[in-house]
Amino acid sequence: MSSTANSSPLTSPNRHKIVVCTDLGPALPLLTERHDIDVFLVQFAWMLQNVVGASGLVVCFQDIVDREVVDAAGPNLRVVSTISVGYEHITLEVMADHGIQVGYTPDILTDAVADSAVMLALMASRRAGQSYTFVKDNQWPTFHWTPFAFCGSQISTTSFSPTRTVGFLGFGRIAHAVLQRLSAFGITHCIYTPRPGAPDQAARDENLRSHLNLVSVAQVDLQTLARKSDVLFLLAPGGEATRHLIDEAFLRLMRPTSVLVNNGRGSVVDSTALAKALKEGWIWGAGLDVVDEEPQVGPEHPLVKEPKCVVLPHIGSAALETREEMARLTARNVLAGVLGERLPVGLDYSRLI
Amino acid sequence: MSSTANSSPLTSPNRHKIVVCTDLGPALPLLTERHDIDVFLVQFAWMLQNVVGASGLVVCFQDIVDREVVDAAGPNLRVVSTISVGYEHITLEVMADHGIQVGYTPDILTDAVADSAVMLALMASRRAGQSYTFVKDNQWPTFHWTPFAFCGSQISTTSFSPTRTVGFLGFGRIAHAVLQRLSAFGITHCIYTPRPGAPDQAARDENLRSHLNLVSVAQVDLQTLARKSDVLFLLAPGGEATRHLIDEAFLRLMRPTSVLVNNGRGSVVDSTALAKALKEGWIWGAGLDVVDEEPQVGPEHPLVKEPKCVVLPHIGSAALETREEMARLTARNVLAGVLGERLPVGLDYSRLI
């Protein structure tokens, strides 16, 4: 059965209380249709008042799960299940102290994010933001067509322009899914800069090269990544190690026909430097699903004002089937946790703290 | 040498006069740097006053080349070279009467248009127009994220949603290039409706299926195309035979999660019916590079007003390298024509009139 935030926070013996702070959509019945579970749907702001006695807690990436929350829940709490691939919002040391399992939803969103990365690359190269606004602003009726109006750079190869290099900062699952998609656009070369200290992957790279029928796949340093990428995808994690890694010095090395796409974390890019790079033509365009200090990004933000910059509000994984699957996994994780079973996808946080 | 529209329209003996009514960009020196050619750059509105004595004429798809133009040019005219894949603006019967060759630029734009078709499919499915406007309208800072906000339909397959059918109305070179790109997104099935009377292509289809590692490639009737396509690309020619082929009856057969993309001719789609289909949720979204009666398409147009419709101003082939190559071919076509040589890419219009 399900209850609202106004119901009693207490639950009966032999039943498990799960507090759900986010929208599980069509996956909610996985919890509410069970007779051994009481589900409390609450907004996170009211969670501290409702979490007492809970065995399970369901949150999203915006909900901070720290010692205060765990103390408020009390000793019944066995599992925190987050509908996200990240877990920076959960204080793992506190989870370890109390033996609380953490469920999350990695991998599921790989294809949805890869689709949106390719979309942003095409939109930035082909000036989709500018031309979309052009129609909305009633400029099409008086437009005098000429062969070079609205021309963009071209992601795909052609018989008269037969090579392209795609670059990746961060070269994990999502990058591989993007590379696979772009291989069908005729991309010939792939270069990437992995996280510092990553093991050599020459054998894997040769497999990728051969499987996708590319000319080369190679690990390079940051300067080479900047100089040689026709399309550069930023898919690196956030944090201090990558903060403003894409700065003025990096952007000045890039090509005037190149396109930058960020589907990773906004903090990786220095927004002021990127706006300058676009204004002065150091690069061709940018497609950003994430921006430093989002969501405080309005129409006066220097990147939103740049005509050749497409800014979307962090919708990389916002595909219905993907989010439904994330919601199902989140429900199955919390359910397994409260029943004392192994989580379908649990975080092994012992190596992270 | 080059001249302006103010120069004398007469040219000296043993020299050829070429009148250029469009922007050939970096390809213009192919004509102006020759010593046996006089180039006249004129706006098309002034062309009738400047064309007398011309051996060659360079136009774009907006410039009507009819009997009046040919009569004004006089008997020297040997070639009309258009920077376009279409030739509806040239009266072929008049060309035949006077033995004037016609040069055009097919095929070159295949990859650029295929890129833009995939971009429009992704934008329509992933609600890029809505979310782009959302940021421009200063709504991101107050946005409360939930798992199903801004969710779109998903073009790519995933492990939990392993089949997708792409449909094509018209199945020529551009369609094949789109199909190749989408195969890397995990598309499994391809269906298409060719022009009436097209020969059976079972062997070619089996080659495509095998080469792109698809489950099936099949020719179907219009009703099946509507019912089964998850993404439907309209790449058919214009004219009376295809006018409003995509009407209310067709759209009502489509799926509520499906996406319609038109990169062919605007006249193929009944705009009123499509706006109704989007408003009432018969289909998920639409991406249009062409619209019936363009460019008379402003912000009050029912399709521009639909949040799930992305309308771009006919920029399908607007990629710099592609347009430069089109300009080079246009210059080489007109040059060959005035010199009495075989055109690099000439239209065999004898079969068309």
XYZ file of C-alpha atoms in Angstrom:
706
model
C 0.000 0.000 0.000
C 1.093 3.580 -0.483
C 0.635 6.528 1.823
C 1.202 10.240 1.591
C 3.465 12.429 3.672
C 0.517 13.133 5.948
C 0.205 9.522 7.084
C 1.720 8.236 10.284
C 5.452 7.677 9.916
C 5.171 4.501 11.971
C 4.775 1.124 10.380
C 3.494 -2.153 11.750
C 5.660 -5.094 12.889
C 6.818 -7.524 10.192
C 6.368 -4.856 7.584
C 9.059 -2.749 5.950
C 8.862 0.989 5.559
C 10.320 2.529 2.406
C 10.515 6.308 2.033
C 10.531 7.429 -1.605
C 11.665 11.009 -2.294
C 11.601 10.895 -6.089
C 9.286 9.957 -8.947
C 9.568 6.263 -9.797
C 6.890 6.559 -12.479
C 5.694 3.188 -13.771
C 8.129 1.362 -11.439
C 6.349 2.457 -8.257
C 3.911 -0.509 -8.278
C 6.934 -2.813 -7.820
C 6.866 -1.448 -4.255
C 3.253 -0.414 -3.635
C 1.686 -3.667 -4.794
C 3.506 -5.735 -2.173
C 1.711 -6.543 1.075
C 4.857 -6.605 3.213
C 5.884 -3.032 2.355
C 4.569 0.386 3.392
C 5.579 3.078 0.938
C 5.768 6.728 1.954
C 5.999 9.222 -0.883
C 7.471 12.449 0.441
C 9.238 15.476 -0.925
C 12.844 15.461 0.192
C 12.286 18.653 2.221
C 9.932 16.649 4.453
C 12.053 13.524 4.519
C 13.716 14.112 7.905
C 10.275 14.205 9.527
C 9.152 11.020 7.790
C 12.192 8.792 7.662
C 12.070 7.450 11.234
C 11.813 3.685 11.216
C 12.458 3.350 7.496
C 14.257 0.268 6.232
C 14.786 1.736 2.783
C 15.231 5.179 1.281
C 14.874 6.150 -2.398
C 16.522 9.393 -3.554
C 17.803 11.229 -6.617
C 21.142 12.992 -7.199
C 19.893 16.248 -5.664
C 19.022 14.686 -2.299
C 21.863 14.837 0.242
C 22.027 11.650 2.296
C 24.364 12.346 5.227
C 24.716 11.476 8.907
C 21.705 13.613 9.846
C 19.448 11.593 7.576
C 20.802 8.265 8.802
C 20.430 9.334 12.438
C 16.860 10.465 11.780
C 16.013 7.128 10.180
C 17.327 5.096 13.081
C 18.681 1.547 13.217
C 16.176 -0.033 10.790
C 17.781 1.607 7.739
C 19.372 -1.077 5.554
C 19.531 0.459 2.084
C 19.710 3.780 0.237
C 18.750 3.465 -3.428
C 19.533 6.373 -5.741
C 18.171 6.810 -9.273
C 21.495 8.041 -10.636
C 24.839 6.887 -11.913
C 26.603 9.277 -9.503
C 26.729 8.919 -5.717
C 28.480 12.123 -4.632
C 25.330 13.093 -2.697
C 25.634 10.084 -0.375
C 28.169 10.183 2.489
C 29.715 6.765 2.003
C 31.607 6.768 5.328
C 28.291 6.991 7.181
C 26.889 4.145 5.095
C 29.916 2.039 6.005
C 29.613 2.903 9.713
C 26.037 1.602 9.761
C 26.361 -1.224 7.254
C 23.820 0.405 4.944
C 23.852 -0.844 1.361
C 23.829 1.663 -1.522
C 22.044 0.909 -4.795
C 22.563 2.969 -7.940
C 21.913 2.807 -11.694
C 25.090 2.838 -13.763
C 25.378 1.630 -17.378
C 21.641 1.763 -18.130
C 21.918 5.326 -19.404
C 24.884 4.715 -21.716
C 22.893 4.656 -24.954
C 20.642 7.584 -24.078
C 23.635 9.778 -23.187
C 25.543 8.688 -26.291
C 22.528 9.663 -28.434
C 22.403 13.095 -26.835
C 26.165 13.574 -27.262
C 25.909 12.884 -30.999
C 22.883 15.191 -31.192
C 24.834 18.007 -29.521
C 27.815 17.472 -31.843
C 25.541 17.728 -34.885
C 23.644 20.725 -33.479
C 26.857 22.604 -32.679
C 28.483 21.839 -36.022
C 25.402 22.537 -38.140
C 24.304 25.681 -36.273
C 20.965 24.202 -35.228
C 20.468 26.630 -32.332
C 20.953 29.649 -34.562
C 18.751 28.385 -37.367
C 16.013 27.173 -34.970
C 15.913 30.659 -33.435
C 15.971 32.197 -36.927
C 12.641 30.525 -37.755
C 11.121 31.353 -34.350
C 12.177 34.994 -34.858
C 10.268 35.257 -38.155
C 13.374 35.689 -40.283
C 12.764 32.840 -42.738
C 10.183 34.704 -44.884
C 12.697 37.444 -45.778
C 15.752 35.189 -45.967
C 17.745 35.476 -49.206
C 19.243 32.034 -49.803
C 22.876 31.897 -50.838
C 25.091 28.827 -51.100
C 27.104 29.709 -47.989
C 24.337 30.953 -45.684
C 24.062 28.978 -42.424
C 26.910 26.722 -43.446
C 28.353 24.648 -40.657
C 31.285 22.335 -40.265
C 30.658 18.722 -41.195
C 30.946 15.809 -38.775
C 30.819 13.128 -41.446
C 33.479 12.361 -43.986
C 32.736 12.582 -47.703
C 34.503 11.476 -50.847
C 36.068 14.952 -51.085
C 36.962 15.217 -47.360
C 37.831 11.687 -46.344
C 39.318 11.931 -42.820
C 37.978 12.999 -39.426
C 39.384 12.680 -35.920
C 37.106 12.321 -32.928
C 38.607 13.016 -29.505
C 37.500 11.980 -26.026
C 38.428 13.292 -22.603
C 37.504 10.225 -20.589
C 37.158 6.975 -22.505
C 34.658 4.740 -20.738
C 31.402 3.099 -21.781
C 29.653 6.257 -22.956
C 32.668 7.303 -25.041
C 32.744 3.881 -26.684
C 29.025 4.151 -27.490
C 29.583 7.602 -29.036
C 32.542 6.279 -31.039
C 30.439 3.417 -32.377
C 27.755 5.858 -33.561
C 30.288 8.197 -35.192
C 32.034 5.344 -36.969
C 28.918 5.142 -39.160
C 29.433 8.819 -40.074
C 32.783 7.859 -41.576
C 35.028 9.027 -38.716
C 38.493 7.622 -39.403
C 40.639 8.370 -36.338
C 39.971 8.256 -32.608
C 42.198 9.832 -29.947
C 41.578 9.983 -26.223
C 43.087 11.132 -22.957
C 42.232 8.804 -20.086
C 42.281 9.631 -16.387
C 45.794 9.944 -14.931
C 47.271 6.593 -13.986
C 44.865 4.580 -16.152
C 46.429 1.326 -17.359
C 47.623 0.969 -20.923
C 44.828 -0.346 -23.135
C 46.597 -1.008 -26.417
C 44.919 -4.390 -26.917
C 41.438 -3.029 -26.224
C 42.107 -0.077 -28.538
C 43.185 -2.380 -31.348
C 39.967 -4.362 -30.853
C 37.918 -1.166 -31.049
C 39.800 -0.013 -34.138
C 39.291 -3.302 -35.899
C 35.653 -3.768 -34.810
C 34.648 -0.250 -35.899
C 36.809 -0.294 -39.017
C 38.785 2.828 -38.050
C 42.260 3.810 -39.224
C 43.542 4.354 -35.681
C 42.598 4.490 -31.996
C 45.291 6.064 -29.827
C 45.889 7.428 -26.354
C 47.332 10.980 -26.486
C 48.248 13.799 -24.118
C 45.954 16.778 -23.536
C 47.764 19.073 -25.969
C 47.468 16.565 -28.799
C 43.809 16.010 -27.921
C 43.209 19.754 -28.315
C 45.221 20.102 -31.522
C 43.914 17.115 -33.453
C 40.235 16.636 -32.539
C 37.666 17.642 -35.152
C 34.967 16.784 -32.616
C 35.905 16.591 -28.948
C 33.642 14.922 -26.390
C 34.146 15.689 -22.712
C 32.968 12.689 -20.713
C 35.189 13.053 -17.662
C 33.997 12.964 -14.047
C 33.796 16.156 -11.989
C 35.794 17.024 -8.902
C 38.965 18.980 -8.261
C 41.155 16.792 -10.500
C 39.301 17.868 -13.649
C 38.115 21.352 -12.630
C 38.572 23.803 -15.542
C 40.834 21.355 -17.345
C 39.394 22.879 -20.517
C 40.759 26.388 -20.095
C 41.968 29.174 -22.360
C 45.328 27.503 -23.027
C 43.598 24.278 -24.114
C 40.995 26.033 -26.265
C 43.630 28.137 -28.043
C 45.204 24.897 -29.291
C 41.975 23.698 -30.911
C 41.028 24.086 -34.576
C 38.740 26.846 -35.865
C 36.539 24.186 -37.492
C 36.319 21.979 -34.400
C 33.361 21.328 -32.155
C 33.370 20.774 -28.383
C 30.678 18.696 -26.651
C 30.296 18.369 -22.886
C 28.048 15.591 -21.589
C 30.118 14.937 -18.479
C 30.373 17.517 -15.727
C 30.109 21.283 -16.157
C 33.037 21.982 -13.852
C 35.472 20.513 -16.405
C 35.091 23.604 -18.634
C 36.021 27.197 -17.793
C 32.872 28.918 -19.097
C 34.530 32.329 -19.504
C 37.325 30.850 -21.608
C 34.888 28.874 -23.771
C 32.718 31.936 -24.423
C 35.863 33.810 -25.504
C 36.928 30.911 -27.738
C 33.541 30.945 -29.484
C 33.404 34.724 -29.814
C 36.912 34.915 -31.272
C 36.567 31.846 -33.479
C 39.239 29.636 -31.919
C 36.712 26.810 -32.308
C 33.629 26.413 -34.485
C 30.922 25.635 -31.945
C 29.989 23.993 -28.672
C 27.182 21.727 -27.479
C 26.738 21.594 -23.712
C 24.405 19.399 -21.703
C 26.160 20.506 -18.514
C 27.514 23.905 -17.475
C 29.659 24.957 -14.531
C 27.475 26.074 -11.604
C 24.274 24.816 -13.253
C 21.376 25.322 -12.864
C 22.274 28.993 -12.292
C 22.510 29.435 -16.062
C 20.161 32.028 -17.533
C 19.901 33.999 -20.779
C 22.629 36.433 -19.682
C 25.140 33.627 -19.141
C 28.043 34.215 -21.563
C 27.633 30.740 -23.089
C 23.859 30.980 -23.528
C 24.429 34.298 -25.315
C 26.944 32.837 -27.788
C 25.144 32.091 -31.091
C 27.328 29.072 -31.818
C 26.782 27.495 -28.398
C 23.873 25.115 -27.787
C 23.052 24.786 -24.074
C 20.597 22.105 -22.938
C 19.462 21.648 -19.309
C 21.214 18.374 -18.398
C 18.891 16.043 -20.283
C 21.574 13.597 -21.452
C 19.855 10.506 -20.089
C 16.280 11.843 -20.349
C 14.912 9.137 -22.595
C 11.691 7.575 -21.433
C 12.651 3.912 -21.688
C 16.004 4.582 -20.043
C 14.512 6.494 -17.131
C 11.829 3.819 -16.691
C 14.538 1.172 -16.533
C 16.492 3.306 -14.056
C 13.323 3.600 -11.946
C 12.742 -0.163 -12.075
C 16.311 -0.867 -10.991
C 16.013 1.721 -8.208
C 12.852 -0.013 -6.959
C 14.432 -3.467 -7.206
C 17.528 -2.226 -5.368
C 15.571 -0.815 -2.440
C 13.350 -3.878 -2.284
C 16.288 -6.282 -2.194
C 17.928 -4.140 0.472
C 14.965 -4.096 2.855
C 14.442 -7.843 2.379
C 18.085 -8.484 3.258
C 18.989 -9.725 -0.213
C 21.935 -8.865 -2.425
C 21.200 -5.694 -4.445
C 20.809 -6.172 -8.221
C 23.289 -3.287 -8.675
C 24.942 -2.232 -5.457
C 27.863 0.120 -4.989
C 31.017 -1.540 -3.653
C 31.970 1.486 -1.594
C 34.680 -0.221 0.441
C 37.199 0.703 -2.279
C 35.979 4.309 -2.400
C 36.394 5.446 1.230
C 39.025 38.820 -65.139
C 35.836 39.685 -63.298
C 33.487 42.588 -63.790
C 30.499 43.973 -61.983
C 26.969 44.402 -63.233
C 27.852 47.956 -64.226
C 30.384 46.850 -66.823
C 29.571 46.570 -70.483
C 27.611 43.415 -71.183
C 29.577 42.914 -74.373
C 32.634 40.755 -74.491
C 35.509 40.652 -76.933
C 35.976 38.091 -79.728
C 37.583 34.767 -78.775
C 36.574 35.264 -75.183
C 33.673 33.643 -73.370
C 31.201 35.517 -71.234
C 29.864 33.796 -68.133
C 27.103 35.400 -66.059
C 27.122 34.274 -62.424
C 23.970 34.953 -60.381
C 24.972 33.176 -57.166
C 27.824 33.036 -54.665
C 30.489 30.560 -55.743
C 32.661 31.391 -52.733
C 36.162 29.923 -52.973
C 35.330 28.324 -56.352
C 34.978 31.654 -58.172
C 38.714 31.895 -59.028
C 38.275 28.751 -61.164
C 36.523 31.154 -63.551
C 38.001 34.581 -62.811
C 41.639 33.523 -63.025
C 41.315 32.364 -66.624
C 42.330 34.746 -69.397
C 39.816 33.428 -71.933
C 36.780 34.127 -69.740
C 34.943 37.301 -68.746
C 32.914 36.813 -65.590
C 29.931 39.006 -64.781
C 28.653 38.800 -61.218
C 25.060 39.995 -61.147
C 22.043 39.634 -58.931
C 19.427 37.541 -60.681
C 17.047 40.520 -60.797
C 19.509 42.222 -63.152
C 20.331 39.140 -65.138
C 18.048 39.811 -68.116
C 19.869 43.098 -68.713
C 23.292 41.466 -68.490
C 22.923 38.078 -70.082
C 23.152 39.135 -73.739
C 26.017 37.389 -75.446
C 26.702 35.021 -72.555
C 28.021 31.556 -73.308
C 27.412 30.315 -69.783
C 24.994 31.065 -66.969
C 25.375 30.108 -63.280
C 22.235 30.035 -61.115
C 20.788 28.619 -57.912
C 17.463 26.837 -57.304
C 15.590 30.120 -56.806
C 16.506 31.518 -60.234
C 13.949 30.718 -62.944
C 15.652 29.931 -66.255
C 12.945 29.967 -68.930
C 12.492 30.974 -72.567
C 12.714 34.679 -71.727
C 16.172 34.225 -70.241
C 17.384 32.118 -73.160
C 16.023 34.618 -75.688
C 17.708 37.481 -73.827
C 21.035 35.634 -73.842
C 20.966 34.990 -77.561
C 22.589 32.269 -79.648
C 25.924 32.140 -77.769
C 24.393 30.396 -74.745
C 25.793 26.859 -74.473
C 25.382 25.919 -70.816
C 23.301 26.625 -67.708
C 25.008 25.455 -64.514
C 22.936 25.293 -61.323
C 24.327 24.850 -57.807
C 21.582 22.444 -56.784
C 20.510 18.845 -56.967
C 17.077 19.911 -58.275
C 16.372 21.405 -61.701
C 12.675 22.279 -61.505
C 13.600 25.948 -62.018
C 15.021 25.279 -65.494
C 12.633 24.827 -68.436
C 14.187 21.737 -69.976
C 12.178 21.917 -73.222
C 13.764 25.288 -73.989
C 17.209 23.884 -73.250
C 16.525 21.046 -75.676
C 15.249 23.430 -78.369
C 18.517 25.367 -78.264
C 20.919 22.517 -77.509
C 21.952 24.119 -74.221
C 23.649 21.794 -71.745
C 22.526 21.747 -68.094
C 24.993 21.131 -65.267
C 23.894 20.342 -61.712
C 25.305 18.988 -58.442
C 23.686 15.735 -57.345
C 25.211 13.233 -54.900
C 27.734 15.649 -53.379
C 25.279 16.664 -50.674
C 24.300 13.131 -49.647
C 26.382 13.018 -46.462
C 25.553 16.546 -45.331
C 21.810 15.929 -45.729
C 22.039 12.537 -44.015
C 23.795 14.198 -41.055
C 21.053 16.786 -40.778
C 18.329 14.126 -41.029
C 19.838 12.199 -38.106
C 20.207 15.467 -36.186
C 16.524 16.283 -36.724
C 15.466 12.776 -35.660
C 17.456 13.111 -32.436
C 16.227 16.661 -31.805
C 12.587 15.683 -32.324
C 12.818 12.556 -30.198
C 14.814 14.127 -27.363
C 12.848 17.404 -27.235
C 15.871 19.548 -28.070
C 13.803 22.498 -29.284
C 11.808 22.655 -26.062
C 14.795 22.270 -23.778
C 16.926 24.753 -25.776
C 14.132 27.321 -25.433
C 13.767 26.422 -21.739
C 17.341 27.581 -21.072
C 16.982 30.705 -23.249
C 13.780 31.558 -21.343
C 15.582 31.515 -17.980
C 13.714 28.495 -16.660
C 16.714 26.328 -15.758
C 17.545 28.125 -12.478
C 14.128 27.289 -10.987
C 13.781 23.840 -12.575
C 12.983 21.027 -10.125
C 14.602 17.915 -11.584
C 12.546 14.741 -11.593
C 13.357 11.449 -13.321
C 10.709 11.929 -16.009
C 11.121 15.639 -16.744
C 12.004 16.365 -20.394
C 11.991 12.686 -21.220
C 11.926 11.902 -24.892
C 11.575 8.797 -26.975
C 14.795 6.971 -27.726
C 16.164 6.403 -31.225
C 18.781 3.872 -30.180
C 18.155 0.373 -28.974
C 19.323 -0.729 -25.527
C 19.661 -4.050 -23.762
C 16.176 -3.510 -22.279
C 14.574 -2.267 -25.535
C 16.318 -4.211 -28.259
C 14.379 -3.504 -31.473
C 13.720 -0.404 -33.568
C 12.240 0.070 -37.026
C 13.322 2.938 -39.237
C 11.075 3.821 -42.167
C 11.760 5.721 -45.375
C 9.445 7.330 -47.883
C 11.804 7.372 -50.846
C 14.799 5.064 -50.661
C 17.652 6.561 -52.656
C 21.208 7.572 -51.798
C 20.341 9.899 -48.926
C 18.077 7.284 -47.333
C 20.864 4.716 -47.549
C 23.291 7.152 -45.902
C 20.787 7.777 -43.087
C 20.248 4.039 -42.667
C 23.990 3.471 -42.393
C 24.257 6.085 -39.635
C 21.282 4.682 -37.710
C 22.588 1.134 -37.929
C 25.271 2.246 -35.450
C 22.487 3.318 -33.065
C 21.316 -0.288 -32.980
C 18.367 0.032 -35.372
C 17.248 -3.505 -36.228
C 14.616 -3.226 -38.979
C 14.294 -1.050 -42.065
C 11.099 -0.600 -44.097
C 10.564 1.666 -47.064
C 8.017 2.708 -49.643
C 9.611 3.480 -53.005
C 8.153 5.606 -55.772
C 5.301 3.923 -57.666
C 6.536 1.603 -60.371
C 10.048 1.281 -58.943
C 11.629 -2.077 -59.781
C 11.897 -4.794 -57.173
C 15.169 -4.491 -55.282
C 15.230 -7.648 -53.186
C 18.875 -8.392 -53.978
C 20.027 -4.866 -53.141
C 17.983 -4.928 -49.937
C 19.567 -8.201 -48.865
C 22.992 -6.661 -49.498
C 22.088 -3.650 -47.368
C 20.711 -5.866 -44.604
C 23.812 -7.998 -44.538
C 26.294 -5.107 -44.872
C 24.663 -3.100 -42.053
C 23.975 -6.146 -39.895
C 20.215 -5.525 -39.706
C 17.484 -8.076 -39.020
C 15.461 -7.057 -42.076
C 15.147 -4.573 -44.943
C 11.763 -4.692 -46.653
C 9.605 -2.800 -49.116
C 6.135 -2.081 -47.659
C 2.964 -0.188 -48.556
C 2.190 3.251 -47.147
C -0.102 1.977 -44.391
C 2.535 -0.423 -43.087
C 5.138 2.340 -43.277
C 2.927 4.502 -41.046
C 2.073 1.728 -38.595
C 5.518 0.243 -38.056
C 8.069 3.066 -38.239
C 9.621 4.209 -34.955
C 11.441 6.902 -36.926
C 10.145 7.853 -40.351
C 12.255 9.832 -42.823
C 10.549 11.588 -45.713
C 13.029 11.847 -48.566
C 10.631 11.865 -51.495
C 10.663 14.373 -54.363
C 8.033 17.114 -54.569
C 5.398 17.579 -57.249
C 1.766 16.590 -57.593
C 2.401 12.847 -57.187
C 3.551 13.255 -53.581
C 1.599 16.352 -52.540
C 0.181 15.915 -49.008
C 0.862 12.186 -49.130
C 1.425 12.513 -45.379
C -2.095 13.514 -44.397
C -4.389 13.000 -41.425
C -5.236 9.408 -42.392
C -1.532 8.501 -42.591
C -0.605 10.263 -39.352
C -3.446 8.607 -37.429
C -1.870 5.226 -38.242
C 1.482 6.184 -36.698
C 2.635 5.345 -33.172
C 2.447 7.802 -30.262
C 6.182 7.265 -29.637
C 7.212 7.745 -33.270
C 9.123 10.591 -34.822
C 8.663 12.079 -38.307
C 11.542 13.770 -40.161
C 11.182 15.650 -43.449
C 14.365 16.462 -45.349
C 12.787 16.093 -48.776
C 10.142 18.526 -49.969
C 7.701 20.434 -47.773
C 4.752 19.762 -50.066
C 4.782 16.061 -49.128
C 3.307 16.869 -45.682
C -0.082 18.425 -44.921
C 1.038 20.956 -42.290
C -2.408 21.305 -40.712
C -2.708 17.551 -40.238
C 0.798 17.288 -38.774
C 0.164 20.098 -36.294
C -3.008 18.285 -35.190
C -1.118 14.982 -34.883
C 1.469 16.623 -32.622
C -1.081 18.491 -30.537
C -3.192 15.385 -29.982
C -0.261 13.025 -29.461
C -0.773 10.715 -32.437
C 3.008 10.906 -32.869
C 5.806 11.904 -30.504
C 7.575 14.650 -32.432
C 8.639 16.023 -35.793
C 11.835 17.446 -37.252
C 11.383 19.469 -40.421
C 14.044 20.974 -42.650
C 11.375 21.774 -45.241
C 7.811 23.022 -44.830
C 4.976 23.396 -47.332
C 4.950 26.923 -48.811
C 8.326 27.809 -47.281
C 9.782 30.330 -46.730
C 6.416 31.823 -45.689
C 6.788 30.105 -42.320
C 6.787 32.433 -39.319
C 6.274 32.104 -35.556
C 2.480 31.894 -35.958
C 2.726 28.910 -38.305
C 0.948 25.975 -36.614
C 4.063 23.780 -36.858
C 6.461 26.419 -35.529
C 4.106 26.859 -32.569
C 4.068 23.145 -31.703
C 6.525 22.504 -28.833
C 7.436 19.046 -30.127
C 8.155 20.245 -33.664
C 11.642 21.412 -34.652
C 11.581 23.582 -37.791
C 14.874 24.518 -39.466
C 15.134 26.806 -42.527
C 16.133 24.304 -45.240
C 19.764 23.903 -44.199
C 20.026 20.174 -44.941
C 23.070 20.474 -47.186
C 24.509 23.612 -45.535
C 27.864 22.166 -44.595
C 30.839 24.244 -45.621
C 32.900 21.565 -47.337
C 29.834 20.252 -49.172
C 28.777 23.663 -50.429
C 32.362 24.457 -51.485
C 32.446 21.219 -53.465
C 29.054 22.051 -54.998
C 30.437 25.479 -55.976
C 33.551 23.920 -57.520
C 31.466 21.488 -59.553
C 29.160 24.317 -60.638
C 32.194 26.301 -61.855
C 33.691 23.281 -63.620
C 30.346 22.528 -65.271
C 29.936 26.026 -66.692
C 33.563 26.146 -67.789
C 33.335 22.843 -69.634
C 30.114 23.984 -71.262
C 31.474 27.259 -72.642
C 34.617 25.501 -73.886
C 32.483 22.949 -75.726
C 33.589 20.047 -73.549
C 31.554 17.320 -71.897
C 30.216 18.529 -68.512
C 31.685 16.814 -65.418
C 28.090 16.291 -64.201
C 25.499 17.120 -66.816
C 21.786 16.419 -66.741
C 20.606 13.919 -69.340
C 17.330 15.727 -69.880
C 16.317 13.855 -73.009
C 14.635 11.226 -70.809
C 12.851 13.898 -68.727
C 10.923 15.868 -71.368
